[in-house]
Every structure is written in C-alpha cells, then in structure tokens.
Amino acid sequence: MTALLEPTLWALGMALLGAVVFALIGLVSGTDETATVAPLTLLVILLGVPPAGVFAFFMASIAAKHVTHAIPTTLLGIPGDTMAAPLLRDAQMLRELGVPHIALRKAISGGAMAALIAVPLAVLFAWIITPFSDAISAVAPWLFLAAAVLIAVLSKGRWGALIALVPFVLIIVGLQQFSSDILGKGLSISFFLGIATGPLIADLVLASTPAGRRSMARPGPRVFELAADVRTWSGRMPNPAKVLDRTQFWGTAGAAAVSSATFVFSPVAMTVMMGELFGGRIKNGYRKLTTLMAVKNGTTESTYIAETLIPLIAIGLPLSPMAAGPANPLFNAPPVFTIDTETGATHNLHDLLGPWQFLVFGLLAVIIALLITYPFAMTQAHRAASWIMRHVSHEAIIGAFAGLIAVICLYEGGIVAILVAVTVGLVGGLMNRLFAMHTGVQFMGYYVAALTVPAIGGLFS
Amino acid sequence: MEDRYLEVWGDTVDKRHLLISIILGVGISVPVYLIADWLFGMLADGAVGHSYALLVGLAGCIAAAVVAARLFKPKRIVEVGTEHTGSREAAMDAIEAEIGPLGDPDELPRAALAEVKELGLYDDLKAQHEKNRRTAVETGERA
C-alpha cells in the first residue's frame, strides 16, 4: 500500500507546485514554453524528485501555463507564448467586437476539454505503437536525422533552416569534444539551456553593439491596450462544458482526438490545420471566430500532450518537436535520466513508469492544474494581467534568467559549461533570427550531433 | 543623448536598467550558489549537496528578480479599453473584409443566439446584417 501511496503523494504535491508556478509564469506574456518549462523541470529532476513527481510536475505545468497564457493572448493581444500565435488574429477580432472575455472563455474551455481527452488517447496510441519500439530504437540515429530534416524543412526557415542545421550540428560536435577534453565528460544540460535561451542571448549580445542597439531602439515605453473588464456571468462559475455549444464541443473533441494520434508535426502547423478542418466551413462569422478559439486552443493543448506522451511511453527517445523542446529533460537529464549515445539505451521516465502510471498521474496532474487555473482565469484574468503588466518589469525577468543560466551551467560543468551555453545560445539565437531556424530544429540538431554523427562515423570506420 | 529604450526578447526595456538587472541576477545567484555548494559539500556527500546548492541558487535568482522588479518599473503603458467605443461598426466592417460576413444572428442555433444576446451583440450584428443586405440589393439593382 505504501508503495503506491508515496508516488501518489509526490505526484499530488509536485502537480500543485507546477500548477501554481506556471499559472503565474503563463501570465507573463511572451514567455517561451521551452525557455521556462525545460529549465524548471530539469531543476526538479536534478533535485531528486521521484519519477511520478517529475512527470506530474511537468504535466501540471504545461496544463496550467496553457490556461493562463490565454489571458495575455485574448485580453492584451500579445501571444502568451509561441504556440498561441495561430490564435492571435481570431482573438484580436473578438477583442475589436468588444467581447475579449468570450474569446478567453471559449479558448480555455476548449483547452481544458482537449487536455482531458488527450491524456487517455495519447496513452492509448502510445500503447498501440509500443510493440514496434525496439525496431524504432534500433534505427534511432537515423530517425533523429529524418526528424531533424523534416522539422527543419517544415519550419518557417524551410530549406535555409536545413542548410544552417549542418554547421550548427558541427559546432555542437566540436563543443562536445572541447568539453570532454577539459572536463573528462560531455555536457548536455548546458546545451539545452543555451538552445532554449538562445534568442535572449543573441538579443543581449546584439544590444551591446552600436549597430544592434540602433536596430533594437524603441522611441518609448510600449503601449498596451488592455480590454475592458466585462463579465457576463454573475455569481457561480460557468461550467466549461456549457461554455461551448454543440458544434464547438464536438469540433474541439474531434480536433483533440485527431491531434492526439500524431506526434511528429509542428504544433503550430497542426493548430492551423485543425482550425481549418473543424472551424473553416462555418459561414456565420461570429460562430466561426468563437469556434476557432475553442478548436485551435484545444489543438495546441492536445498536440502538446500527445507529442510528449507518445514518444515518452512508446519509445523513450525525444522524437517529436515537443519532446525535443520543453519536455526534453524528461528524456535526458544527466546524471539522473540518461540516453546512451552509443547504444541508444535509455534510463528515463520511459523505463521508470508504466503506461497506467502515465495515465493516472497524467490525468491527476491535468485535473489539479485545471481546478486551480480555470476558476482563476475566469474570475481574475483582468486583475492579474493588469498587475503583471504594471509591476513585473521585463528587466527583472531577464535578470533572473541570466542568473538561472549561470547557476545551472556552473552546476553541470563550471566555467566550461557557461562558455558552451553562451556559444550555443548565441549561434542558435542568431540562426533563429536570420534563418527562422527555431529552437525545436536546434534541439533535434543536438540529438543528430549526439547520436547520428557517431553512427555516420561508424559507417566509415 | 542616445535613446534609452530597446526591444529585447519581445518587450521594451531600459538599457541601463537591463544591465543592472543582469548584474543583480548573476551577482546574487552565483555567489549564493557557490557558497551553498561549499557548505553542503562539507556537510553532506557529493550529489545530494550539489542539488541542494542548486535549489539555493534558484532562490537567489528569484530574490534578484524581486529586487530588480522593485527597483525598476515596467516600461509599459497600459491603457484600459472602454467597453463601447462606438467603433464596433467599423470593427465589424474590417472583420467582414477579412473573414467574410458575420451573418444573420437569427440564423444562429439556440445556444449561440442566447450567447450573443447575453453579450449585447445581437442588435449590432442584426444591424450589420441588414446593412449588408441593403448594400447587396442596391448593387444588385444597379447591375
């Protein structure tokens, strides 16, 4: 009995922690999910939290952030994070109609529903492909290469991102050699951190050159128009299922089901596709916009979850944009979770939790996150957004991130690790800026460097 | 004088405030981490102490952020929109130009109809629909 009780208590506690922390982070607009979720999950792992707790923390974090990031997206018209981008225009139009709160309600109700559908379905699909996992692992080095090529070509950078991937991979190979020469071991956390915070590092270096400063200069403080606080319900909380009408309910459910089965496509592309499929044919403009809010926000949520769960449960290797990005530490966080770069053997959540544990702890975490964030977003959205905008300066956030990068790198490999993170971050950040080669492509590049490059070397030896 | 404001990582910052915030972030968290690591290294063995030091370092980061947030106000001007600016008709025209007609609210299913009535959108949507119909008829007559 205690064998079951302990992981459950860990899962409960860590889910609560993740939900509260990321509900707040979600309110800060523009916080990239990879840059925030990955480092904090990593921290939780390195601190020695048991597997059930780590998994629940991660699931509650993404579910909570996904609810609260809809607040800046709908009320302020700035994307809560990169995945909110496809919703932005529709939300903007509802804001112009004077009903931003309806955009928020539809979006988070769709998201909440999709989360509850996606967890069991993703576990089911993972279970279906599990028999093939040995065959998949055996060819993993080549799969990573294929995934990297696919994700690069499907990214905004298209073929340019693919070409830029080659030098990027070589830089990682070189840096890895450099750090093993000095430290006697390779690094990984520092690479992830560098890639995740690359856009920030590149911006900071640019800001220290006169020409860069000129291109980044702004005439004054940025003006944000926060939509008026209009609440149409009185007293009790609206029931998420009743916020959506029948078309919206089934459209969101359908989109969630379809997107739960796929795990290699870019979440943004998937969102646009599902929006067209389930909301595109609606003639009436008002219904179309509100349906799109529910369906699209539901799809980002379900792709998030499926892209994490399916590779994690079935394969154990981070073979999807999500798994290579925010969820990366669940697969690889040495010395706790490891992937052997020579054999492809794993020791991570894939090996430490069974499918039913993923299902139970996953659902538990998502439900806890929704219980905390849904009522909060419904009643406090306006006040919270306003408080954050007025009191939490961007400078303070950047300062905290600078400290976080420094401390985590020192932890992994001292000064060498800091140098590696800054190098990867600067190169990756600039490639992101110039060739639209996003962090997902770069994470795949890391795995190509770690797994495929030795395999290619093996062919010639 | 050179301009103070820069756009970094998606938002506007004051460049001097940014520099001080980064110095605070690194300057507080790194020494805190190193001292904690040294202390835990004497008390506990290897890996565990190392991890606790990391947690203390993270607390340092948060402390630095709180200090920076108290010192430097956000470079944002927040304007709270008014509920009805009288521009809803203009907004509707712009939206229709982009995604097509907003449509006749009376054709909406019952739940959606109740929703637009509750939101106070019904009359405006109806007016917009009537306007479109009149325009369609007029252009039809001319053709």
mmCIF file of N, CA and C in Angstrom, chain A residues 35 43 46-47 89 93 96-99 101-102 106 199-200 203-204 207 213 216-226 228 230 232 243 245 283-287 289 382 388-396 398-404 406-408 410-411, chain B residues 2 5-15 17-18 21-22 25-26 29-30 33 50-52 54-55 57-58 61 65 68-69 72-83 88 91-92 95 98-99 101-104 108-109 111-112 115-116 118-119 121:
data_model
loop_
_atom_site.group_PDB
_atom_site.id
_atom_site.type_symbol
_atom_site.label_atom_id
_atom_site.label_comp_id
_atom_site.label_asym_id
_atom_site.label_seq_id
_atom_site.Cartn_x
_atom_site.Cartn_y
_atom_site.Cartn_z
ATOM 1 N N ALA A 35 11.830 27.833 -22.967
ATOM 2 C CA ALA A 35 12.753 28.552 -22.089
ATOM 3 C C ALA A 35 12.331 28.492 -20.628
ATOM 4 N N LEU A 43 15.414 21.267 -13.175
ATOM 5 C CA LEU A 43 15.761 21.534 -11.783
ATOM 6 C C LEU A 43 15.089 20.520 -10.857
ATOM 7 N N LEU A 46 16.887 17.212 -11.188
ATOM 8 C CA LEU A 46 18.216 17.202 -10.574
ATOM 9 C C LEU A 46 18.126 17.223 -9.050
ATOM 10 N N LEU A 47 17.045 17.791 -8.518
ATOM 11 C CA LEU A 47 16.895 17.829 -7.072
ATOM 12 C C LEU A 47 16.507 16.466 -6.505
ATOM 13 N N ARG A 89 -4.907 36.332 -34.278
ATOM 14 C CA ARG A 89 -5.743 37.161 -35.139
ATOM 15 C C ARG A 89 -7.232 36.990 -34.788
ATOM 16 N N MET A 93 -9.846 39.893 -33.340
ATOM 17 C CA MET A 93 -11.122 40.305 -33.924
ATOM 18 C C MET A 93 -12.228 40.286 -32.877
ATOM 19 N N GLU A 96 -11.883 43.312 -30.852
ATOM 20 C CA GLU A 96 -12.402 44.503 -31.521
ATOM 21 C C GLU A 96 -13.925 44.559 -31.458
ATOM 22 N N LEU A 97 -14.554 43.396 -31.425
ATOM 23 C CA LEU A 97 -16.013 43.365 -31.274
ATOM 24 C C LEU A 97 -16.425 43.736 -29.850
ATOM 25 N N GLY A 98 -15.436 43.888 -28.955
ATOM 26 C CA GLY A 98 -15.746 44.250 -27.575
ATOM 27 C C GLY A 98 -16.063 43.062 -26.704
ATOM 28 N N VAL A 99 -15.733 41.836 -27.159
ATOM 29 C CA VAL A 99 -16.025 40.666 -26.336
ATOM 30 C C VAL A 99 -14.772 39.800 -26.099
ATOM 31 N N HIS A 101 -13.605 38.741 -23.394
ATOM 32 C CA HIS A 101 -13.836 37.709 -22.389
ATOM 33 C C HIS A 101 -14.445 36.460 -22.994
ATOM 34 N N ILE A 102 -15.220 36.640 -24.086
ATOM 35 C CA ILE A 102 -15.803 35.441 -24.697
ATOM 36 C C ILE A 102 -14.694 34.666 -25.414
ATOM 37 N N LYS A 106 -13.985 30.799 -24.429
ATOM 38 C CA LYS A 106 -14.014 29.726 -25.430
ATOM 39 C C LYS A 106 -12.651 29.050 -25.489
ATOM 40 N N PRO A 199 17.505 32.901 -28.178
ATOM 41 C CA PRO A 199 17.013 34.196 -28.636
ATOM 42 C C PRO A 199 17.342 35.334 -27.659
ATOM 43 N N LEU A 200 17.312 35.032 -26.354
ATOM 44 C CA LEU A 200 17.656 36.046 -25.351
ATOM 45 C C LEU A 200 19.144 36.388 -25.430
ATOM 46 N N ASP A 203 19.939 38.441 -28.443
ATOM 47 C CA ASP A 203 19.456 39.814 -28.270
ATOM 48 C C ASP A 203 20.396 40.615 -27.372
ATOM 49 N N LEU A 204 20.871 39.978 -26.300
ATOM 50 C CA LEU A 204 21.735 40.703 -25.364
ATOM 51 C C LEU A 204 23.058 41.068 -26.015
ATOM 52 N N ALA A 207 22.487 43.841 -28.390
ATOM 53 C CA ALA A 207 22.258 45.100 -27.687
ATOM 54 C C ALA A 207 23.562 45.718 -27.208
ATOM 55 N N ARG A 213 22.096 48.071 -31.297
ATOM 56 C CA ARG A 213 21.245 48.951 -30.485
ATOM 57 C C ARG A 213 20.360 49.812 -31.360
ATOM 58 N N MET A 216 17.457 47.886 -32.526
ATOM 59 C CA MET A 216 16.528 47.476 -31.485
ATOM 60 C C MET A 216 15.905 48.656 -30.760
ATOM 61 N N ALA A 217 16.328 49.862 -31.105
ATOM 62 C CA ALA A 217 15.875 51.036 -30.373
ATOM 63 C C ALA A 217 14.366 51.223 -30.504
ATOM 64 N N ARG A 218 13.740 51.664 -29.433
ATOM 65 C CA ARG A 218 12.311 51.967 -29.442
ATOM 66 C C ARG A 218 12.149 53.388 -28.943
ATOM 67 N N PRO A 219 11.196 54.127 -29.510
ATOM 68 C CA PRO A 219 11.054 55.533 -29.138
ATOM 69 C C PRO A 219 10.616 55.740 -27.689
ATOM 70 N N GLY A 220 9.954 54.787 -27.096
ATOM 71 C CA GLY A 220 9.488 54.986 -25.725
ATOM 72 C C GLY A 220 8.849 53.727 -25.213
ATOM 73 N N PRO A 221 8.255 53.789 -24.024
ATOM 74 C CA PRO A 221 7.586 52.608 -23.477
ATOM 75 C C PRO A 221 6.529 52.089 -24.447
ATOM 76 N N ARG A 222 6.307 50.782 -24.406
ATOM 77 C CA ARG A 222 5.345 50.198 -25.317
ATOM 78 C C ARG A 222 3.940 50.377 -24.745
ATOM 79 N N VAL A 223 3.011 50.708 -25.612
ATOM 80 C CA VAL A 223 1.642 50.917 -25.156
ATOM 81 C C VAL A 223 0.832 49.641 -25.359
ATOM 82 N N PHE A 224 0.179 49.215 -24.313
ATOM 83 C CA PHE A 224 -0.686 48.041 -24.414
ATOM 84 C C PHE A 224 -2.111 48.461 -24.141
ATOM 85 N N GLU A 225 -3.019 47.938 -24.932
ATOM 86 C CA GLU A 225 -4.412 48.227 -24.635
ATOM 87 C C GLU A 225 -5.044 47.000 -24.003
ATOM 88 N N LEU A 226 -5.325 47.127 -22.739
ATOM 89 C CA LEU A 226 -5.951 46.022 -22.024
ATOM 90 C C LEU A 226 -7.460 46.149 -22.203
ATOM 91 N N ALA A 228 -11.395 46.062 -21.711
ATOM 92 C CA ALA A 228 -12.179 46.392 -20.516
ATOM 93 C C ALA A 228 -12.642 45.127 -19.812
ATOM 94 N N VAL A 230 -15.182 43.040 -18.683
ATOM 95 C CA VAL A 230 -16.619 42.803 -18.809
ATOM 96 C C VAL A 230 -16.908 41.379 -18.377
ATOM 97 N N THR A 232 -19.946 38.608 -17.944
ATOM 98 C CA THR A 232 -21.360 38.442 -18.261
ATOM 99 C C THR A 232 -22.054 37.475 -17.332
ATOM 100 N N VAL A 243 -19.934 26.272 -21.729
ATOM 101 C CA VAL A 243 -19.443 27.457 -22.421
ATOM 102 C C VAL A 243 -19.425 27.208 -23.922
ATOM 103 N N ASP A 245 -20.909 25.540 -27.398
ATOM 104 C CA ASP A 245 -22.143 24.961 -27.927
ATOM 105 C C ASP A 245 -21.821 23.618 -28.581
ATOM 106 N N LYS A 283 -20.161 29.294 -41.752
ATOM 107 C CA LYS A 283 -20.428 30.511 -42.530
ATOM 108 C C LYS A 283 -20.540 31.741 -41.640
ATOM 109 N N ASN A 284 -21.321 31.620 -40.556
ATOM 110 C CA ASN A 284 -21.564 32.779 -39.700
ATOM 111 C C ASN A 284 -20.273 33.237 -39.024
ATOM 112 N N GLY A 285 -19.917 34.492 -39.225
ATOM 113 C CA GLY A 285 -18.632 35.000 -38.757
ATOM 114 C C GLY A 285 -18.428 34.891 -37.257
ATOM 115 N N TYR A 286 -19.454 35.259 -36.493
ATOM 116 C CA TYR A 286 -19.307 35.222 -35.042
ATOM 117 C C TYR A 286 -19.087 33.794 -34.549
ATOM 118 N N ARG A 287 -19.869 32.865 -35.098
ATOM 119 C CA ARG A 287 -19.713 31.473 -34.673
ATOM 120 C C ARG A 287 -18.377 30.916 -35.115
ATOM 121 N N LEU A 289 -15.534 32.566 -35.501
ATOM 122 C CA LEU A 289 -14.458 33.072 -34.641
ATOM 123 C C LEU A 289 -14.451 32.369 -33.283
ATOM 124 N N HIS A 382 -8.554 39.705 -15.617
ATOM 125 C CA HIS A 382 -8.298 41.111 -15.871
ATOM 126 C C HIS A 382 -7.344 41.708 -14.839
ATOM 127 N N ILE A 388 0.452 42.221 -13.468
ATOM 128 C CA ILE A 388 1.724 41.788 -14.066
ATOM 129 C C ILE A 388 2.284 42.886 -14.972
ATOM 130 N N MET A 389 1.418 43.465 -15.796
ATOM 131 C CA MET A 389 1.875 44.479 -16.740
ATOM 132 C C MET A 389 2.439 45.703 -16.018
ATOM 133 N N ARG A 390 1.869 46.011 -14.867
ATOM 134 C CA ARG A 390 2.279 47.226 -14.169
ATOM 135 C C ARG A 390 3.418 47.018 -13.177
ATOM 136 N N HIS A 391 3.601 45.790 -12.707
ATOM 137 C CA HIS A 391 4.563 45.599 -11.619
ATOM 138 C C HIS A 391 5.749 44.696 -11.927
ATOM 139 N N VAL A 392 5.613 43.790 -12.884
ATOM 140 C CA VAL A 392 6.729 42.875 -13.145
ATOM 141 C C VAL A 392 7.468 43.355 -14.389
ATOM 142 N N SER A 393 8.631 43.959 -14.171
ATOM 143 C CA SER A 393 9.325 44.508 -15.323
ATOM 144 C C SER A 393 10.058 43.412 -16.079
ATOM 145 N N HIS A 394 10.194 43.638 -17.369
ATOM 146 C CA HIS A 394 10.881 42.689 -18.243
ATOM 147 C C HIS A 394 12.350 42.573 -17.842
ATOM 148 N N GLU A 395 12.921 43.681 -17.385
ATOM 149 C CA GLU A 395 14.315 43.664 -16.926
ATOM 150 C C GLU A 395 14.509 42.628 -15.821
ATOM 151 N N ALA A 396 13.556 42.599 -14.876
ATOM 152 C CA ALA A 396 13.684 41.680 -13.742
ATOM 153 C C ALA A 396 13.650 40.232 -14.224
ATOM 154 N N ILE A 398 14.511 39.092 -17.228
ATOM 155 C CA ILE A 398 15.756 38.775 -17.936
ATOM 156 C C ILE A 398 16.893 38.566 -16.938
ATOM 157 N N GLY A 399 16.939 39.411 -15.902
ATOM 158 C CA GLY A 399 17.971 39.267 -14.876
ATOM 159 C C GLY A 399 17.906 37.906 -14.206
ATOM 160 N N ALA A 400 16.679 37.472 -13.880
ATOM 161 C CA ALA A 400 16.516 36.168 -13.236
ATOM 162 C C ALA A 400 16.980 35.051 -14.164
ATOM 163 N N PHE A 401 16.676 35.179 -15.462
ATOM 164 C CA PHE A 401 17.105 34.151 -16.402
ATOM 165 C C PHE A 401 18.617 34.109 -16.531
ATOM 166 N N ALA A 402 19.251 35.276 -16.531
ATOM 167 C CA ALA A 402 20.705 35.316 -16.609
ATOM 168 C C ALA A 402 21.301 34.564 -15.422
ATOM 169 N N GLY A 403 20.744 34.811 -14.230
ATOM 170 C CA GLY A 403 21.213 34.106 -13.037
ATOM 171 C C GLY A 403 20.989 32.611 -13.141
ATOM 172 N N LEU A 404 19.803 32.247 -13.648
ATOM 173 C CA LEU A 404 19.449 30.827 -13.768
ATOM 174 C C LEU A 404 20.421 30.100 -14.704
ATOM 175 N N ALA A 406 23.471 30.948 -15.453
ATOM 176 C CA ALA A 406 24.791 30.878 -14.822
ATOM 177 C C ALA A 406 24.846 29.762 -13.783
ATOM 178 N N VAL A 407 23.832 29.704 -12.921
ATOM 179 C CA VAL A 407 23.865 28.731 -11.827
ATOM 180 C C VAL A 407 23.769 27.294 -12.358
ATOM 181 N N ILE A 408 22.834 27.050 -13.276
ATOM 182 C CA ILE A 408 22.666 25.676 -13.765
ATOM 183 C C ILE A 408 23.916 25.222 -14.537
ATOM 184 N N LEU A 410 27.052 26.325 -14.050
ATOM 185 C CA LEU A 410 28.105 26.085 -13.051
ATOM 186 C C LEU A 410 27.903 24.716 -12.417
ATOM 187 N N TYR A 411 26.648 24.393 -12.159
ATOM 188 C CA TYR A 411 26.313 23.104 -11.565
ATOM 189 C C TYR A 411 26.765 21.954 -12.469
ATOM 190 N N GLU B 2 21.583 59.296 -26.509
ATOM 191 C CA GLU B 2 21.108 58.095 -27.183
ATOM 192 C C GLU B 2 19.805 57.632 -26.524
ATOM 193 N N TYR B 5 15.508 53.276 -24.695
ATOM 194 C CA TYR B 5 14.659 52.094 -24.800
ATOM 195 C C TYR B 5 15.092 51.143 -25.910
ATOM 196 N N LEU B 6 15.113 49.858 -25.559
ATOM 197 C CA LEU B 6 15.463 48.826 -26.525
ATOM 198 C C LEU B 6 14.404 47.735 -26.465
ATOM 199 N N GLU B 7 14.244 47.032 -27.592
ATOM 200 C CA GLU B 7 13.368 45.865 -27.542
ATOM 201 C C GLU B 7 14.240 44.618 -27.433
ATOM 202 N N VAL B 8 14.161 43.949 -26.290
ATOM 203 C CA VAL B 8 14.960 42.753 -26.040
ATOM 204 C C VAL B 8 14.032 41.607 -25.662
ATOM 205 N N TRP B 9 14.160 40.482 -26.336
ATOM 206 C CA TRP B 9 13.388 39.270 -26.015
ATOM 207 C C TRP B 9 11.897 39.567 -25.945
ATOM 208 N N GLY B 10 11.428 40.367 -26.891
ATOM 209 C CA GLY B 10 9.986 40.529 -27.035
ATOM 210 C C GLY B 10 9.316 41.639 -26.247
ATOM 211 N N ASP B 11 10.084 42.424 -25.498
ATOM 212 C CA ASP B 11 9.431 43.526 -24.794
ATOM 213 C C ASP B 11 10.411 44.693 -24.655
ATOM 214 N N THR B 12 9.876 45.850 -24.289
ATOM 215 C CA THR B 12 10.706 47.036 -24.207
ATOM 216 C C THR B 12 11.396 47.135 -22.844
ATOM 217 N N VAL B 13 12.691 47.460 -22.876
ATOM 218 C CA VAL B 13 13.429 47.628 -21.633
ATOM 219 C C VAL B 13 14.256 48.917 -21.708
ATOM 220 N N ASP B 14 14.644 49.393 -20.532
ATOM 221 C CA ASP B 14 15.597 50.487 -20.455
ATOM 222 C C ASP B 14 16.982 49.855 -20.388
ATOM 223 N N LYS B 15 17.897 50.293 -21.248
ATOM 224 C CA LYS B 15 19.145 49.534 -21.365
ATOM 225 C C LYS B 15 19.985 49.571 -20.087
ATOM 226 N N HIS B 17 18.783 49.884 -16.985
ATOM 227 C CA HIS B 17 18.084 49.030 -16.018
ATOM 228 C C HIS B 17 18.316 47.560 -16.330
ATOM 229 N N LEU B 18 18.364 47.249 -17.636
ATOM 230 C CA LEU B 18 18.588 45.867 -18.044
ATOM 231 C C LEU B 18 19.962 45.403 -17.565
ATOM 232 N N SER B 21 19.977 44.867 -13.882
ATOM 233 C CA SER B 21 19.208 43.669 -13.523
ATOM 234 C C SER B 21 20.010 42.402 -13.778
ATOM 235 N N ILE B 22 20.741 42.371 -14.894
ATOM 236 C CA ILE B 22 21.535 41.180 -15.204
ATOM 237 C C ILE B 22 22.677 41.038 -14.196
ATOM 238 N N GLY B 25 21.136 39.695 -11.149
ATOM 239 C CA GLY B 25 20.748 38.293 -11.304
ATOM 240 C C GLY B 25 21.941 37.370 -11.148
ATOM 241 N N VAL B 26 23.002 37.670 -11.909
ATOM 242 C CA VAL B 26 24.194 36.828 -11.846
ATOM 243 C C VAL B 26 24.939 37.079 -10.539
ATOM 244 N N SER B 29 22.879 35.343 -7.548
ATOM 245 C CA SER B 29 22.671 33.895 -7.567
ATOM 246 C C SER B 29 23.970 33.095 -7.608
ATOM 247 N N VAL B 30 24.975 33.579 -8.329
ATOM 248 C CA VAL B 30 26.217 32.800 -8.436
ATOM 249 C C VAL B 30 26.953 32.694 -7.098
ATOM 250 N N TYR B 33 25.030 30.432 -4.845
ATOM 251 C CA TYR B 33 25.172 29.032 -5.221
ATOM 252 C C TYR B 33 26.536 28.491 -4.783
ATOM 253 N N HIS B 50 25.134 18.914 -3.812
ATOM 254 C CA HIS B 50 25.233 19.653 -5.065
ATOM 255 C C HIS B 50 23.846 20.105 -5.535
ATOM 256 N N SER B 51 22.856 19.195 -5.429
ATOM 257 C CA SER B 51 21.492 19.519 -5.857
ATOM 258 C C SER B 51 20.845 20.560 -4.946
ATOM 259 N N TYR B 52 21.080 20.430 -3.636
ATOM 260 C CA TYR B 52 20.507 21.419 -2.726
ATOM 261 C C TYR B 52 21.097 22.800 -2.999
ATOM 262 N N LEU B 54 21.931 23.875 -5.804
ATOM 263 C CA LEU B 54 21.242 24.367 -6.993
ATOM 264 C C LEU B 54 19.926 25.044 -6.602
ATOM 265 N N LEU B 55 19.202 24.419 -5.673
ATOM 266 C CA LEU B 55 17.934 24.983 -5.213
ATOM 267 C C LEU B 55 18.157 26.343 -4.550
ATOM 268 N N GLY B 57 20.618 28.299 -5.170
ATOM 269 C CA GLY B 57 20.967 29.211 -6.262
ATOM 270 C C GLY B 57 19.722 29.746 -6.959
ATOM 271 N N LEU B 58 18.735 28.878 -7.161
ATOM 272 C CA LEU B 58 17.490 29.295 -7.799
ATOM 273 C C LEU B 58 16.769 30.335 -6.936
ATOM 274 N N CYS B 61 18.166 33.549 -7.627
ATOM 275 C CA CYS B 61 17.642 34.155 -8.866
ATOM 276 C C CYS B 61 16.324 34.870 -8.596
ATOM 277 N N ALA B 65 15.326 38.798 -8.885
ATOM 278 C CA ALA B 65 14.215 39.295 -9.701
ATOM 279 C C ALA B 65 13.315 40.211 -8.886
ATOM 280 N N ALA B 68 15.065 43.518 -8.519
ATOM 281 C CA ALA B 68 15.049 44.270 -9.775
ATOM 282 C C ALA B 68 13.654 44.802 -10.084
ATOM 283 N N ALA B 69 12.622 43.991 -9.782
ATOM 284 C CA ALA B 69 11.255 44.431 -10.060
ATOM 285 C C ALA B 69 10.875 45.617 -9.168
ATOM 286 N N PHE B 72 13.045 48.695 -10.653
ATOM 287 C CA PHE B 72 12.713 49.178 -11.992
ATOM 288 C C PHE B 72 11.279 48.863 -12.360
ATOM 289 N N LYS B 73 10.540 49.911 -12.661
ATOM 290 C CA LYS B 73 9.147 49.725 -13.077
ATOM 291 C C LYS B 73 9.114 49.249 -14.529
ATOM 292 N N PRO B 74 8.077 48.529 -14.920
ATOM 293 C CA PRO B 74 7.968 48.084 -16.313
ATOM 294 C C PRO B 74 7.891 49.261 -17.281
ATOM 295 N N LYS B 75 8.471 49.086 -18.462
ATOM 296 C CA LYS B 75 8.394 50.120 -19.489
ATOM 297 C C LYS B 75 7.180 49.842 -20.359
ATOM 298 N N ARG B 76 6.037 49.865 -19.745
ATOM 299 C CA ARG B 76 4.813 49.586 -20.484
ATOM 300 C C ARG B 76 3.789 50.632 -20.071
ATOM 301 N N ILE B 77 3.017 51.055 -21.032
ATOM 302 C CA ILE B 77 1.892 51.924 -20.695
ATOM 303 C C ILE B 77 0.643 51.082 -20.925
ATOM 304 N N VAL B 78 -0.121 50.886 -19.868
ATOM 305 C CA VAL B 78 -1.303 50.056 -20.001
ATOM 306 C C VAL B 78 -2.525 50.949 -20.082
ATOM 307 N N GLU B 79 -3.219 50.857 -21.184
ATOM 308 C CA GLU B 79 -4.455 51.623 -21.330
ATOM 309 C C GLU B 79 -5.613 50.645 -21.273
ATOM 310 N N VAL B 80 -6.530 50.922 -20.359
ATOM 311 C CA VAL B 80 -7.674 50.032 -20.269
ATOM 312 C C VAL B 80 -8.729 50.493 -21.259
ATOM 313 N N GLY B 81 -9.078 49.592 -22.177
ATOM 314 C CA GLY B 81 -10.049 49.937 -23.216
ATOM 315 C C GLY B 81 -11.415 50.180 -22.625
ATOM 316 N N THR B 82 -12.219 50.964 -23.303
ATOM 317 C CA THR B 82 -13.573 51.180 -22.819
ATOM 318 C C THR B 82 -14.493 50.165 -23.476
ATOM 319 N N GLU B 83 -15.603 49.914 -22.813
ATOM 320 C CA GLU B 83 -16.453 48.820 -23.272
ATOM 321 C C GLU B 83 -17.025 49.092 -24.667
ATOM 322 N N ARG B 88 -17.684 49.833 -33.034
ATOM 323 C CA ARG B 88 -17.964 48.428 -33.319
ATOM 324 C C ARG B 88 -18.355 48.217 -34.783
ATOM 325 N N ALA B 91 -15.253 48.146 -36.710
ATOM 326 C CA ALA B 91 -14.583 46.877 -36.441
ATOM 327 C C ALA B 91 -15.240 45.751 -37.228
ATOM 328 N N MET B 92 -16.598 45.782 -37.273
ATOM 329 C CA MET B 92 -17.323 44.737 -37.997
ATOM 330 C C MET B 92 -17.013 44.777 -39.477
ATOM 331 N N ILE B 95 -13.629 43.267 -39.996
ATOM 332 C CA ILE B 95 -13.638 41.812 -39.823
ATOM 333 C C ILE B 95 -14.283 41.133 -41.021
ATOM 334 N N GLU B 98 -12.125 40.679 -43.889
ATOM 335 C CA GLU B 98 -11.091 39.658 -43.750
ATOM 336 C C GLU B 98 -11.632 38.234 -43.789
ATOM 337 N N ILE B 99 -12.714 37.974 -43.046
ATOM 338 C CA ILE B 99 -13.160 36.574 -42.961
ATOM 339 C C ILE B 99 -14.530 36.325 -43.577
ATOM 340 N N PRO B 101 -18.825 37.501 -44.227
ATOM 341 C CA PRO B 101 -19.932 38.091 -43.471
ATOM 342 C C PRO B 101 -20.072 37.511 -42.068
ATOM 343 N N LEU B 102 -20.389 38.376 -41.126
ATOM 344 C CA LEU B 102 -20.652 37.918 -39.766
ATOM 345 C C LEU B 102 -21.988 37.197 -39.696
ATOM 346 N N GLY B 103 -22.867 37.497 -40.649
ATOM 347 C CA GLY B 103 -24.090 36.707 -40.783
ATOM 348 C C GLY B 103 -25.276 37.221 -39.998
ATOM 349 N N ASP B 104 -26.408 36.606 -40.260
ATOM 350 C CA ASP B 104 -27.656 36.970 -39.605
ATOM 351 C C ASP B 104 -27.739 36.275 -38.254
ATOM 352 N N LEU B 108 -28.558 31.800 -36.108
ATOM 353 C CA LEU B 108 -27.696 31.054 -35.180
ATOM 354 C C LEU B 108 -28.487 29.984 -34.446
ATOM 355 N N PRO B 109 -27.843 28.879 -34.095
ATOM 356 C CA PRO B 109 -28.514 27.891 -33.241
ATOM 357 C C PRO B 109 -28.871 28.525 -31.897
ATOM 358 N N ALA B 111 -28.305 28.040 -28.684
ATOM 359 C CA ALA B 111 -27.299 28.346 -27.668
ATOM 360 C C ALA B 111 -26.484 29.577 -28.059
ATOM 361 N N ALA B 112 -26.073 29.631 -29.330
ATOM 362 C CA ALA B 112 -25.251 30.746 -29.787
ATOM 363 C C ALA B 112 -26.072 32.037 -29.809
ATOM 364 N N GLU B 115 -26.241 33.372 -26.467
ATOM 365 C CA GLU B 115 -24.925 33.911 -26.121
ATOM 366 C C GLU B 115 -24.762 35.339 -26.660
ATOM 367 N N VAL B 116 -25.081 35.564 -27.943
ATOM 368 C CA VAL B 116 -24.885 36.915 -28.486
ATOM 369 C C VAL B 116 -25.855 37.907 -27.848
ATOM 370 N N GLU B 118 -26.928 37.754 -24.724
ATOM 371 C CA GLU B 118 -26.380 37.991 -23.399
ATOM 372 C C GLU B 118 -25.189 38.961 -23.464
ATOM 373 N N LEU B 119 -24.418 38.872 -24.533
ATOM 374 C CA LEU B 119 -23.235 39.711 -24.690
ATOM 375 C C LEU B 119 -23.591 41.121 -25.168
ATOM 376 N N LEU B 121 -24.488 41.723 -28.192
ATOM 377 C CA LEU B 121 -24.006 41.835 -29.568
ATOM 378 C C LEU B 121 -25.146 41.741 -30.579
#
